[in-house]
Amino acid sequence: MPRTTPLADVRNIGIIAHVDAGKTTTTERILYYTGRKHTIVDVHDTKDLKSSTTTDYMEQEQKRGITIQSAAVSTFWRNKKINVIDTPGHVDFTIEVNRSLRVLDGAVVVFDGVAGVEPQSETNWRLADNYGVPRICYVNKMDRSGANFLRCVDMIKKRLGARPLPIQLPIGSEDNFKGMVDLVEMKAMVFESDDRDAKPVAHDITPDLADKLGITVPSDRKILAEIEKYRSDLVDTCLEQDDAAMEAYLNDGTAPSVETLRKALRKGTLASAFNPVLCGSSYKNKGVTMVLDAVVDYLPAPTDVENIKTVDADGNPVGERKSSDDEPFAALAFKVINDAYGALTFVRVYSGVLTKGMSVMNSTRGKREKIGRMVEMFAKDANPIEEARAGDIIALVSLAETDTGDTLCDSSAPVILERMRFPDPVISVSVKPKNKADQEKFGTALGKMVRADPSLYLETDRETGQTILRGMGELHLEVTLDRIRTEFNVEGVMGQPQVAYREAFTKTISEQYVHKKQTGGSGQFAEVWITFEPLERGKGFEFVDETVGGSVPREYVPSVEKGLRMQMEQGVLAQFPTVDFRARLTDGSYHDVDSNALTFEIAAKACFREAIRKAGPILLEPVMRVETVTPQDYLGDVIGDINRRRGMIQEQLERGANIAVVATVPLSEMFGYIGHLRGMTSGRASYTMEFSHYDPVPKNVADVVIEEAAKARSAPKG
């Protein structure tokens, strides 16, 4: 079957933002205006569970009014196919944004016109930087009290280190938000009503525009009085991308045409030289069609972005794969979900053609997969398809061997595509089924949830036998158990949250250890000399082999490293993993008969245990970056409470009429914070939290943690 949409006419975009900036509302309007939906459902109308927006269809999303898992929808605008992924804004679900950005070519970053750049906006922006994703900015909620377009643009510049380029200016704000000035076309686009089918009326730009449109607020009038200044900035910035037009403009004053400006805007956006900024109010149905136009005009097709890198088994780049139907097939699995259709594996096809019934290679795992059902997803609805081509985002049903981050490819031209990077979990809880009879069913459900979400980790505590679930935050773990209830019909019970502490060396130590065992017949012998050195926070573990003259045979050196890696998972203070150190194998000895890989592994483990006790071990705790947004009246109470939680105030920022207090606070002090904060501020304050770094634990707190860990280990034996 030939291609129906040229590759140059495909746009794979994500809608990303901080929680509650209006991503899902914007996505609903996009589907309405492109004709994929004939009604609009608003997020605040879904809490009775009787209706849902297209992309927030899970019960947990409807109840909480937030997006939890990214959803893919496809639509058409101006004959261009747009694959849209609506992503979550809550920090606990950053993994969803991470894996979506990995496979998208462009993004629309939505900002709240009142709050501006919020913490998760920064996290998402950094993720987009990591993956080199071109972005346009959309300042939403211009109809809300306190909305300020220019302040938001200024925050994008200062807090994100970006180069925002307004291509629209708001006409009015708050209750009197009427539309926007299009600086490319130089037209004032005015909406006569908030009706979803209201079309903007174009007005010429004249000096008396503010009077004609009834704009009375001084700050709103000032923006309209400076239209020429913003237009001039736009032209100057765009012409940096077009030398011929720049020359004509400078030499004989020839103003660039609209078409020239659009081409330059596209070129600069694709190169991330700047980010076009639009404005509007999705809820009041103003500006979404202009965002669609900007997606088509300025965001890249798969042919406009760099070719996907191919890597070797260790993740080092070795080549690239061109985005074309004529290349061998290669696709990246970026998400696995379990639903009514079974396991659905979402893949982005980077090259070649995939057809139903094909046999492909999972090159990451060296396994073969037979392609059965292929579907194009429209949120929760699956539409069967017969083939997928380069640039498509589709789902494959019931793949047995493929997990998130795996590469599927043509077995005659195997490649491994660049992998994704996932955050480490910072919080853990013990989990068990409510009824013992459901043990097996609960275990299966947990396994499926962990397979679908790489930011969840599952392990069994060797001492207590408990099942431990690790995740990105309390809400993340709470939602996971709730989804097990609704999706697998089995109830789970969560224990008290546990903090993922770490242990570390504080001084350099050299240690010798001899492992010797004689039990008749061949014995066991290995000797190692290892120097342990502390490293900077976040550096992880380094192993260096400095032996000379074969004192430790080459084939046994990997066993020494393996022994260290195994033992570092169990520290000596409270059996938390040891981090941020270098181990240098400096010397050793062996026996021709009694030495083998296992003896050197045992010697390395024992050497580590002996050394860390003498190296001044300390406990480290995860410290979170917390941003609490509160009305001015409660500012003193909020700061006092943060100080009581061992928090360090970093800065205070204006957020419309509220104040945002930015602090670093140990995670162990943040459990149950939301309930306390709501009680303290009559429910008017909110907060967001993300992992910042690890810091040493104060001695009095460390003593308690170590004592509790010792009690937990001895309890089952007692």
XYZ file of C-alpha atoms in Angstrom:
718
model
C 0.000 0.000 0.000
C 1.599 3.344 -0.988
C 2.141 6.157 1.509
C -0.981 8.336 1.923
C 0.646 11.307 3.713
C 4.085 12.494 2.477
C 6.715 12.288 5.235
C 7.280 16.050 4.964
C 3.587 16.538 5.896
C 3.803 14.624 9.198
C 4.216 16.379 12.559
C 4.948 14.355 15.714
C 4.432 16.771 18.588
C 3.973 16.692 22.343
C 1.970 19.038 24.531
C 4.119 19.598 27.641
C 3.736 21.871 30.671
C 3.540 22.152 34.446
C 0.493 20.563 36.069
C -2.693 22.623 35.530
C -1.329 24.906 32.782
C -4.012 23.654 30.378
C -2.435 20.867 28.294
C -5.466 18.574 28.244
C -7.880 21.473 27.635
C -5.702 22.573 24.705
C -5.614 19.009 23.326
C -9.439 18.792 23.554
C -9.733 22.016 21.523
C -7.201 20.750 18.957
C -9.324 17.633 18.384
C -12.482 19.727 18.102
C -11.076 22.258 15.643
C -9.481 19.573 13.469
C -12.808 17.741 13.240
C -11.828 14.628 15.223
C -14.435 15.438 17.899
C -17.804 17.114 17.729
C -18.109 17.972 21.417
C -15.759 19.456 24.005
C -15.449 18.018 27.533
C -13.748 20.206 30.145
C -11.436 18.732 32.774
C -13.475 20.060 35.718
C -16.610 18.290 34.400
C -15.070 14.799 34.698
C -14.790 14.312 38.465
C -18.198 12.565 38.667
C -16.628 9.851 36.397
C -19.627 10.126 34.024
C -17.641 11.766 31.243
C -13.994 12.154 30.343
C -11.794 14.218 28.088
C -10.399 12.280 25.154
C -6.870 11.890 26.524
C -7.600 11.732 30.293
C -9.793 8.635 30.139
C -8.473 6.705 33.186
C -10.601 6.757 36.348
C -7.607 8.059 38.344
C -7.206 10.982 35.910
C -10.892 11.890 36.043
C -11.015 11.812 39.859
C -7.891 13.921 40.318
C -8.333 16.202 37.310
C -4.734 15.598 36.210
C -3.023 13.677 33.412
C -1.252 10.535 34.651
C -0.204 8.744 31.502
C 0.544 10.246 28.127
C -2.044 9.548 25.434
C -1.548 9.613 21.666
C -4.077 10.979 19.163
C -3.778 11.615 15.428
C -5.526 14.320 13.463
C -5.192 16.472 10.332
C -4.841 20.243 9.911
C -4.254 21.968 6.569
C -3.653 18.509 4.997
C -0.819 17.819 7.431
C -1.014 14.748 9.687
C -0.398 15.696 13.315
C 0.353 12.971 15.871
C -0.209 14.608 19.265
C 0.899 13.209 22.612
C -0.724 14.856 25.666
C 1.737 14.399 28.543
C 1.353 14.697 32.343
C 2.514 17.796 34.212
C 2.923 16.295 37.695
C 6.525 15.650 38.739
C 5.723 12.075 39.848
C 4.979 11.206 36.225
C 8.003 12.873 34.593
C 8.847 9.481 33.073
C 5.866 9.932 30.715
C 7.229 13.249 29.444
C 10.731 11.778 29.205
C 9.786 8.885 26.960
C 7.371 10.947 24.893
C 9.993 13.620 24.153
C 12.420 10.878 23.149
C 10.252 9.920 20.160
C 8.746 13.303 19.257
C 10.100 15.748 16.705
C 8.677 18.943 18.209
C 6.729 20.230 21.214
C 4.222 22.878 22.213
C 5.137 24.099 25.710
C 2.071 25.473 27.469
C 2.503 28.122 30.180
C -0.073 29.439 32.634
C -0.416 33.166 31.841
C -0.676 33.941 35.578
C 2.001 31.656 37.064
C 4.426 31.801 34.116
C 7.353 29.385 34.306
C 6.680 26.825 37.068
C 8.975 24.051 38.411
C 7.757 21.294 36.117
C 7.980 23.698 33.140
C 11.710 23.878 33.941
C 12.084 20.091 34.280
C 10.274 19.479 30.988
C 12.256 22.212 29.234
C 15.530 20.593 30.383
C 14.311 17.201 29.120
C 13.480 18.765 25.747
C 16.974 20.327 25.708
C 18.508 16.894 26.383
C 16.683 15.376 23.429
C 17.166 18.454 21.175
C 13.421 18.931 20.580
C 12.411 22.213 18.820
C 9.644 24.045 20.726
C 7.036 26.726 20.349
C 5.578 28.389 23.458
C 1.893 28.992 24.123
C 0.938 31.362 26.959
C -2.478 30.034 27.952
C -5.122 31.305 30.422
C -4.809 34.937 29.292
C -8.428 35.357 30.467
C -7.543 34.646 34.121
C -7.153 37.292 36.799
C -3.474 38.246 37.083
C -2.516 37.051 33.584
C 0.564 38.887 32.302
C 1.983 37.937 28.900
C 5.172 40.019 29.059
C 6.072 38.763 32.536
C 5.683 35.193 31.265
C 7.958 35.930 28.265
C 10.520 37.462 30.638
C 10.412 34.347 32.859
C 10.967 32.088 29.819
C 14.100 34.124 29.086
C 15.450 34.286 32.656
C 14.399 30.987 34.213
C 14.759 28.736 31.186
C 17.733 30.496 29.581
C 15.760 30.460 26.327
C 15.272 33.068 23.611
C 11.516 33.662 23.418
C 10.304 35.469 20.294
C 6.711 36.756 20.509
C 4.916 36.262 17.183
C 1.644 37.365 18.799
C 0.702 40.001 21.368
C -2.447 39.794 23.527
C -5.281 42.249 22.960
C -6.491 42.930 26.498
C -6.206 40.495 29.394
C -8.256 38.871 32.153
C -12.031 39.411 31.599
C -11.277 41.776 28.728
C -9.048 39.374 26.731
C -10.305 39.799 23.165
C -7.714 38.150 20.922
C -4.211 38.661 19.656
C -2.105 40.761 17.303
C -0.467 38.559 14.646
C 2.999 40.137 14.259
C 3.766 38.095 11.121
C 0.635 39.103 9.172
C 0.352 42.426 11.074
C -3.369 41.938 11.742
C -5.376 42.206 14.951
C -7.406 38.991 15.335
C -10.408 39.776 17.552
C -12.940 37.261 18.929
C -16.441 38.692 19.356
C -17.456 35.943 21.846
C -16.181 32.928 23.817
C -18.256 30.539 21.724
C -16.262 27.534 20.515
C -17.236 28.195 16.891
C -16.536 31.939 17.009
C -14.162 32.945 14.201
C -11.686 35.786 14.796
C -12.347 39.015 12.908
C -9.250 40.608 11.339
C -8.667 44.328 12.024
C -5.940 46.547 10.574
C -3.232 47.775 12.925
C -3.922 51.473 13.514
C -2.713 53.925 16.198
C -6.238 54.054 17.708
C -6.596 50.231 17.915
C -6.859 50.223 21.732
C -9.681 52.803 21.647
C -11.539 50.990 18.850
C -11.470 47.708 20.771
C -12.312 49.201 24.165
C -8.984 48.355 25.853
C -8.741 50.567 28.961
C -6.196 48.926 31.315
C -2.918 50.930 31.039
C -0.608 47.874 30.813
C -2.771 46.359 28.017
C -2.789 49.672 26.127
C 1.011 49.927 26.502
C 1.477 46.573 24.709
C -0.686 47.742 21.791
C 1.193 51.062 21.661
C 4.452 49.123 21.153
C 3.321 46.813 18.320
C 5.871 48.375 15.926
C 8.699 47.724 18.410
C 7.781 44.031 18.749
C 7.343 43.712 14.983
C 10.791 45.248 14.479
C 12.303 42.764 17.006
C 10.606 39.906 15.145
C 11.927 41.038 11.751
C 15.481 41.598 13.055
C 15.588 38.176 14.741
C 14.109 36.365 11.739
C 16.502 37.965 9.269
C 19.438 36.472 11.190
C 18.293 33.244 9.475
C 18.181 34.681 5.923
C 21.281 36.534 4.647
C 19.737 37.588 1.306
C 16.642 39.100 2.947
C 18.838 40.749 5.593
C 20.965 42.379 2.883
C 17.916 43.678 1.006
C 16.477 45.033 4.268
C 19.675 46.824 5.282
C 20.647 48.146 1.842
C 17.397 49.449 0.430
C 14.914 49.023 3.307
C 12.938 46.228 1.591
C 10.698 44.769 4.289
C 10.583 40.958 4.178
C 7.387 39.369 2.887
C 5.136 37.275 5.135
C 6.395 34.166 3.324
C 10.055 35.134 3.937
C 9.316 35.706 7.636
C 7.577 32.331 7.944
C 10.493 30.519 6.305
C 12.968 32.274 8.623
C 10.789 31.524 11.666
C 10.697 27.858 10.695
C 14.459 27.720 10.146
C 15.224 29.378 13.491
C 12.735 27.205 15.392
C 14.146 23.990 13.921
C 17.662 25.084 14.862
C 16.422 26.071 18.384
C 17.871 29.544 17.744
C 14.683 30.937 19.309
C 11.214 29.845 20.406
C 8.125 31.512 18.862
C 5.648 32.582 21.557
C 1.865 32.644 21.023
C -0.935 33.490 23.437
C -4.562 32.614 23.998
C -7.157 31.026 26.246
C -7.937 27.409 25.370
C -10.827 27.276 27.841
C -12.425 30.345 26.234
C -11.730 28.932 22.729
C -9.342 31.689 21.690
C -6.063 31.048 19.930
C -5.960 27.247 19.520
C -6.348 27.336 15.728
C -3.367 29.738 15.583
C -1.336 27.238 17.634
C -2.261 24.569 15.052
C -1.115 26.877 12.260
C 2.182 27.425 14.103
C 2.656 23.643 14.533
C 2.260 23.169 10.779
C 4.344 26.236 9.848
C 7.216 26.078 12.345
C 7.592 22.610 13.917
C 9.609 19.909 12.133
C 8.591 16.959 10.006
C 10.578 13.735 10.596
C 12.736 14.743 7.604
C 13.698 18.064 9.263
C 15.306 16.643 12.402
C 18.658 14.915 12.826
C 18.730 11.262 11.818
C 18.297 8.893 14.752
C 21.634 7.717 16.172
C 22.456 4.004 16.294
C 24.556 2.701 19.188
C 26.602 -0.346 20.156
C 25.796 -2.664 23.087
C 27.407 -0.192 25.545
C 25.366 2.756 24.259
C 28.190 4.456 22.314
C 27.093 6.091 19.002
C 28.228 4.097 15.962
C 26.120 5.507 13.116
C 22.674 6.768 12.172
C 19.501 5.642 10.440
C 17.833 7.975 7.919
C 14.113 8.730 8.242
C 12.809 7.185 5.023
C 10.495 4.399 3.825
C 13.321 3.110 1.630
C 15.672 2.344 4.539
C 15.503 -1.006 6.432
C 12.830 -1.094 9.150
C 13.794 0.284 12.593
C 11.501 1.419 15.434
C 11.824 2.296 19.118
C 9.391 0.921 21.725
C 8.811 3.886 24.025
C 5.908 2.760 26.161
C 4.069 -0.391 27.243
C 0.560 -0.269 28.728
C -1.886 -2.942 29.845
C -5.518 -2.400 28.932
C -8.610 -4.126 27.572
C -6.698 -5.055 24.410
C -3.893 -6.791 26.365
C -0.322 -5.468 26.427
C 0.042 -2.559 24.020
C 3.571 -1.595 22.976
C 3.787 1.941 21.562
C 6.485 2.330 18.925
C 7.849 5.184 16.856
C 8.843 3.976 13.392
C 12.065 5.757 12.400
C 12.733 4.066 9.069
C 11.328 1.515 6.658
C 7.893 -0.095 6.568
C 6.295 -2.495 9.072
C 3.485 -4.758 7.883
C 1.155 -7.090 9.738
C 2.521 -10.628 9.997
C 6.162 -9.542 9.655
C 8.855 -11.168 11.802
C 11.230 -8.589 13.294
C 14.256 -8.631 15.594
C 14.340 -7.102 19.089
C 18.019 -6.172 18.731
C 18.273 -4.948 22.347
C 17.512 -8.426 23.683
C 18.452 -10.590 20.710
C 14.904 -12.014 20.483
C 12.504 -12.333 17.546
C 8.970 -10.890 17.584
C 6.088 -11.776 15.269
C 3.915 -8.753 14.476
C 0.250 -9.668 14.966
C -2.287 -6.866 15.398
C -1.163 -3.322 14.626
C -3.317 -0.368 15.713
C -3.327 3.398 15.502
C -4.366 4.765 18.875
C -6.874 7.549 19.372
C -6.437 7.905 23.163
C -8.080 4.665 24.435
C -9.582 3.622 21.083
C -7.550 1.294 18.864
C -8.070 1.430 15.104
C -6.598 -1.617 13.281
C -4.072 -0.863 10.511
C -2.210 -3.083 8.061
C 1.111 -1.217 7.878
C 3.167 1.573 9.427
C 5.807 3.726 7.743
C 8.693 5.993 8.779
C 7.437 8.799 11.025
C 4.372 6.895 12.315
C 3.544 6.396 15.997
C 1.517 3.208 16.448
C 0.864 0.428 18.962
C 1.559 -3.287 18.602
C -0.633 -5.772 20.449
C 0.734 -8.499 22.749
C 4.481 -8.434 22.063
C 6.041 -10.974 24.414
C 9.684 -9.874 24.582
C 9.678 -6.093 24.091
C 9.955 -3.535 26.893
C 10.278 0.248 27.019
C 13.462 1.431 25.301
C 13.940 -1.667 23.126
C 14.687 -1.456 19.396
C 12.688 -3.457 16.839
C 14.361 -3.786 13.451
C 14.746 -5.751 10.243
C 16.811 -8.859 11.107
C 18.786 -8.499 7.873
C 20.005 -5.012 8.900
C 20.120 -5.045 12.723
C 20.700 -1.791 14.635
C 20.195 -0.597 18.201
C 18.664 2.884 18.420
C 19.760 5.418 21.020
C 18.335 4.401 24.402
C 16.270 6.504 26.802
C 17.470 7.753 30.167
C 15.187 7.142 33.142
C 15.248 8.826 36.572
C 16.084 6.823 39.703
C 13.200 6.301 42.163
C 13.458 8.231 45.446
C 10.741 6.661 47.594
C 9.786 3.088 48.433
C 6.896 1.342 50.207
C 6.126 -2.227 51.118
C 3.104 -3.581 49.247
C 0.959 -6.697 49.658
C -2.486 -7.882 48.532
C -5.436 -7.070 50.786
C -6.472 -10.740 50.727
C -3.821 -13.462 50.982
C -5.695 -15.533 48.398
C -4.880 -12.830 45.794
C -1.100 -13.169 46.240
C -0.431 -14.617 42.780
C -2.866 -12.287 40.991
C -1.372 -9.279 42.814
C 2.184 -10.334 41.925
C 1.269 -10.668 38.234
C -0.422 -7.229 38.239
C 2.611 -5.622 39.925
C 4.913 -7.206 37.356
C 2.844 -5.778 34.504
C 2.797 -2.282 36.051
C 6.592 -2.312 36.507
C 7.111 -3.533 32.939
C 4.979 -0.631 31.694
C 6.653 2.041 33.852
C 10.500 2.065 33.982
C 10.457 4.562 36.890
C 8.924 1.826 39.104
C 11.244 -0.763 40.648
C 10.159 -3.967 42.372
C 12.310 -5.997 44.749
C 12.039 -8.376 47.691
C 13.657 -7.422 50.972
C 15.996 -10.329 51.729
C 15.716 -9.840 55.501
C 11.973 -9.295 55.932
C 10.643 -11.041 52.824
C 8.455 -7.974 52.087
C 7.738 -6.870 48.526
C 9.159 -3.357 48.074
C 7.871 -0.990 45.378
C 10.009 2.049 44.545
C 8.776 5.107 42.665
C 9.016 8.852 42.061
C 6.705 10.068 44.847
C 3.752 9.304 47.102
C 1.212 10.108 44.376
C 3.046 7.877 41.874
C 2.865 4.847 44.197
C -0.700 5.623 45.284
C -1.874 5.829 41.659
C -0.041 2.582 40.802
C -1.977 0.659 43.483
C -5.224 2.339 42.459
C -4.653 1.298 38.834
C -4.009 -2.299 39.923
C -7.436 -2.176 41.582
C -9.256 -0.819 38.515
C -7.278 -2.578 35.756
C -6.591 -5.976 37.352
C -9.418 -6.138 39.913
C -7.158 -6.870 42.879
C -6.697 -4.636 45.924
C -3.308 -3.881 47.447
C -2.222 -2.426 50.780
C 0.672 0.012 51.087
C 3.060 0.155 54.056
C 4.754 3.279 55.397
C 6.864 5.144 52.799
C 10.613 4.493 53.073
C 13.330 6.881 51.980
C 16.004 5.623 49.569
C 19.015 6.479 51.750
C 22.566 5.915 50.499
C 25.898 5.349 52.251
C 29.253 6.906 51.390
C 32.963 6.917 52.322
C 34.392 10.088 53.850
C 38.111 9.212 53.663
C 40.525 7.278 51.481
C 41.499 3.851 52.767
C 43.738 1.059 51.435
C 42.717 -2.441 52.449
C 44.261 -5.881 51.939
C 42.217 -9.052 52.194
C 43.208 -12.700 51.790
C 40.509 -15.277 51.186
C 41.816 -18.716 52.145
C 39.921 -21.950 52.623
C 41.244 -25.521 52.790
C 38.752 -28.359 53.045
C 40.667 -31.309 51.584
C 41.175 -31.546 47.848
C 41.509 -28.218 46.044
C 41.081 -25.205 48.315
C 40.174 -21.556 47.750
C 42.680 -18.704 47.588
C 42.621 -15.053 46.489
C 44.406 -11.946 47.743
C 43.435 -8.367 46.814
C 44.799 -4.917 47.701
C 42.183 -2.240 47.016
C 42.294 1.514 47.654
C 38.880 3.142 48.188
C 38.500 6.905 47.567
C 35.405 9.084 48.061
C 34.162 10.932 44.940
C 31.987 14.020 44.464
C 28.244 13.631 45.016
C 26.510 12.100 42.024
C 29.665 10.598 40.476
C 28.565 7.000 41.159
C 31.053 4.095 41.271
C 34.347 3.826 39.386
C 36.558 0.741 39.219
C 40.200 1.022 38.121
C 42.600 -1.872 37.584
C 46.154 -0.751 38.475
C 47.744 -4.176 38.879
C 51.004 -4.892 37.073
C 52.933 -8.041 36.259
C 49.900 -10.305 36.417
C 49.588 -10.198 40.242
C 45.870 -10.632 39.615
C 45.337 -12.543 36.351
C 43.406 -10.566 33.695
C 40.539 -13.059 33.657
C 39.868 -12.525 37.390
C 39.808 -8.697 37.373
C 36.128 -8.552 36.220
C 35.271 -10.849 39.176
C 36.815 -8.331 41.584
C 34.651 -5.582 40.074
C 31.576 -7.848 40.187
C 32.186 -8.606 43.885
C 32.475 -4.895 44.687
C 29.329 -4.038 42.722
C 27.377 -6.729 44.569
C 28.644 -5.741 48.009
C 28.176 -1.987 47.495
C 24.417 -2.651 47.343
C 24.575 -3.478 51.076
C 26.340 -0.859 53.177
C 27.485 -1.412 56.759
C 25.486 1.313 58.546
C 21.920 0.398 57.595
C 22.470 -1.815 54.541
C 21.688 0.953 52.033
C 23.682 1.054 48.756
C 27.116 2.720 48.922
C 27.667 5.417 46.272
C 30.182 7.943 44.945
C 33.512 6.172 45.374
C 36.398 4.876 43.318
C 37.930 1.445 43.938
C 41.509 0.970 42.668
C 42.743 -2.621 42.512
C 46.458 -2.042 43.156
C 47.843 -5.513 43.901
C 47.025 -9.087 44.812
C 48.139 -12.661 44.436
C 46.738 -15.985 43.289
C 47.315 -19.736 43.408
C 47.590 -21.814 40.250
C 45.142 -24.429 41.516
C 43.102 -22.830 44.308
C 42.241 -19.477 42.621
C 39.250 -18.901 40.350
C 36.707 -16.208 39.496
C 34.568 -17.006 42.553
C 37.453 -16.733 45.047
C 38.346 -13.249 43.785
C 34.682 -12.205 43.932
C 34.483 -13.366 47.581
C 37.779 -11.601 48.421
C 36.563 -8.320 46.869
C 33.300 -8.449 48.851
C 35.105 -9.035 52.141
C 37.705 -6.356 51.359
C 34.902 -3.847 50.764
C 33.175 -4.738 54.064
C 36.395 -4.328 56.025
C 37.350 -1.055 54.314
C 34.064 0.822 54.582
C 33.962 0.317 58.360
C 37.318 2.117 58.655
C 36.562 4.831 56.078
C 34.215 6.944 58.203
C 30.963 5.849 56.521
C 28.084 8.333 56.527
C 24.438 8.153 55.587
C 23.141 10.302 52.682
C 19.501 11.283 52.178
C 17.627 12.471 49.079
C 16.956 16.210 49.238
C 14.049 17.583 47.222
C 13.578 20.940 45.523
C 10.203 22.078 46.839
C 8.222 25.024 45.502
C 5.277 26.042 47.676
C 2.867 28.590 46.191
C 0.898 30.417 48.880
C -1.156 33.597 49.325
C 0.843 36.373 51.048
C -1.251 36.008 54.265
C 0.226 32.578 55.028
C 3.816 33.245 53.952
C 5.228 33.363 57.511
C 3.523 30.080 58.485
C 4.756 28.323 55.328
C 8.382 29.466 55.828
C 8.302 28.523 59.519
C 6.982 25.060 58.649
C 9.682 24.526 55.990
C 12.382 25.506 58.515
C 10.950 22.988 61.008
C 11.315 20.321 58.305
C 15.086 20.986 58.062
C 14.446 22.965 54.879
C 16.708 25.655 53.426
C 14.894 28.560 51.761
C 16.499 29.352 48.376
C 14.338 32.202 47.042
C 10.892 33.778 46.982
C 9.209 34.567 43.675
C 6.029 36.346 42.657
C 3.371 34.099 41.116
C 0.554 36.459 40.137
C -1.076 37.425 43.441
C 0.730 34.608 45.291
C 4.274 34.013 46.514
C 6.306 30.939 45.545
C 8.739 29.813 48.236
C 11.563 27.716 46.751
C 13.422 25.512 49.230
C 15.462 22.337 49.480
C 13.992 19.894 52.022
C 14.971 16.298 52.926
C 12.458 13.838 51.469
C 12.011 12.136 54.854
C 10.464 15.373 56.189
C 7.999 15.752 53.299
C 5.656 12.805 53.915
C 2.104 14.030 54.516
C 3.106 17.624 53.716
C 0.125 18.330 51.472
C -2.427 17.651 54.241
C -0.530 19.853 56.695
C -0.102 22.622 54.094
C -3.794 22.641 53.200
C -4.782 22.799 56.868
C -2.350 25.667 57.497
C -3.522 27.749 54.509
C -7.259 26.889 54.410
C -6.616 24.823 51.288
C -5.278 27.794 49.308
C -1.607 26.772 48.964
C -0.120 24.067 46.747
C 3.337 22.633 46.207
C 5.461 20.713 43.739
C 8.527 18.667 44.506
C 11.349 17.124 42.480
C 14.584 15.354 43.383
C 17.546 17.720 43.772
C 20.569 15.906 45.258
C 21.873 13.714 48.098
C 23.210 15.308 51.302
C 24.742 13.864 54.500
C 22.161 13.094 57.196
C 22.635 14.955 60.515
C 24.000 12.598 63.198
C 20.897 12.623 65.426
C 18.677 11.688 62.458
C 21.195 9.120 61.132
C 21.272 7.377 64.542
C 17.490 6.914 64.435
C 17.550 5.606 60.828
C 20.362 3.128 61.626
C 18.585 1.938 64.793
C 15.289 1.419 62.938
C 17.064 -0.479 60.130
C 18.703 -2.766 62.719
C 15.309 -3.396 64.393
C 13.689 -4.201 61.025
C 16.445 -6.731 60.265
C 16.208 -8.461 63.617
C 12.392 -8.464 63.896
C 11.662 -11.539 61.691
C 14.347 -13.568 63.463
C 13.010 -12.651 66.876
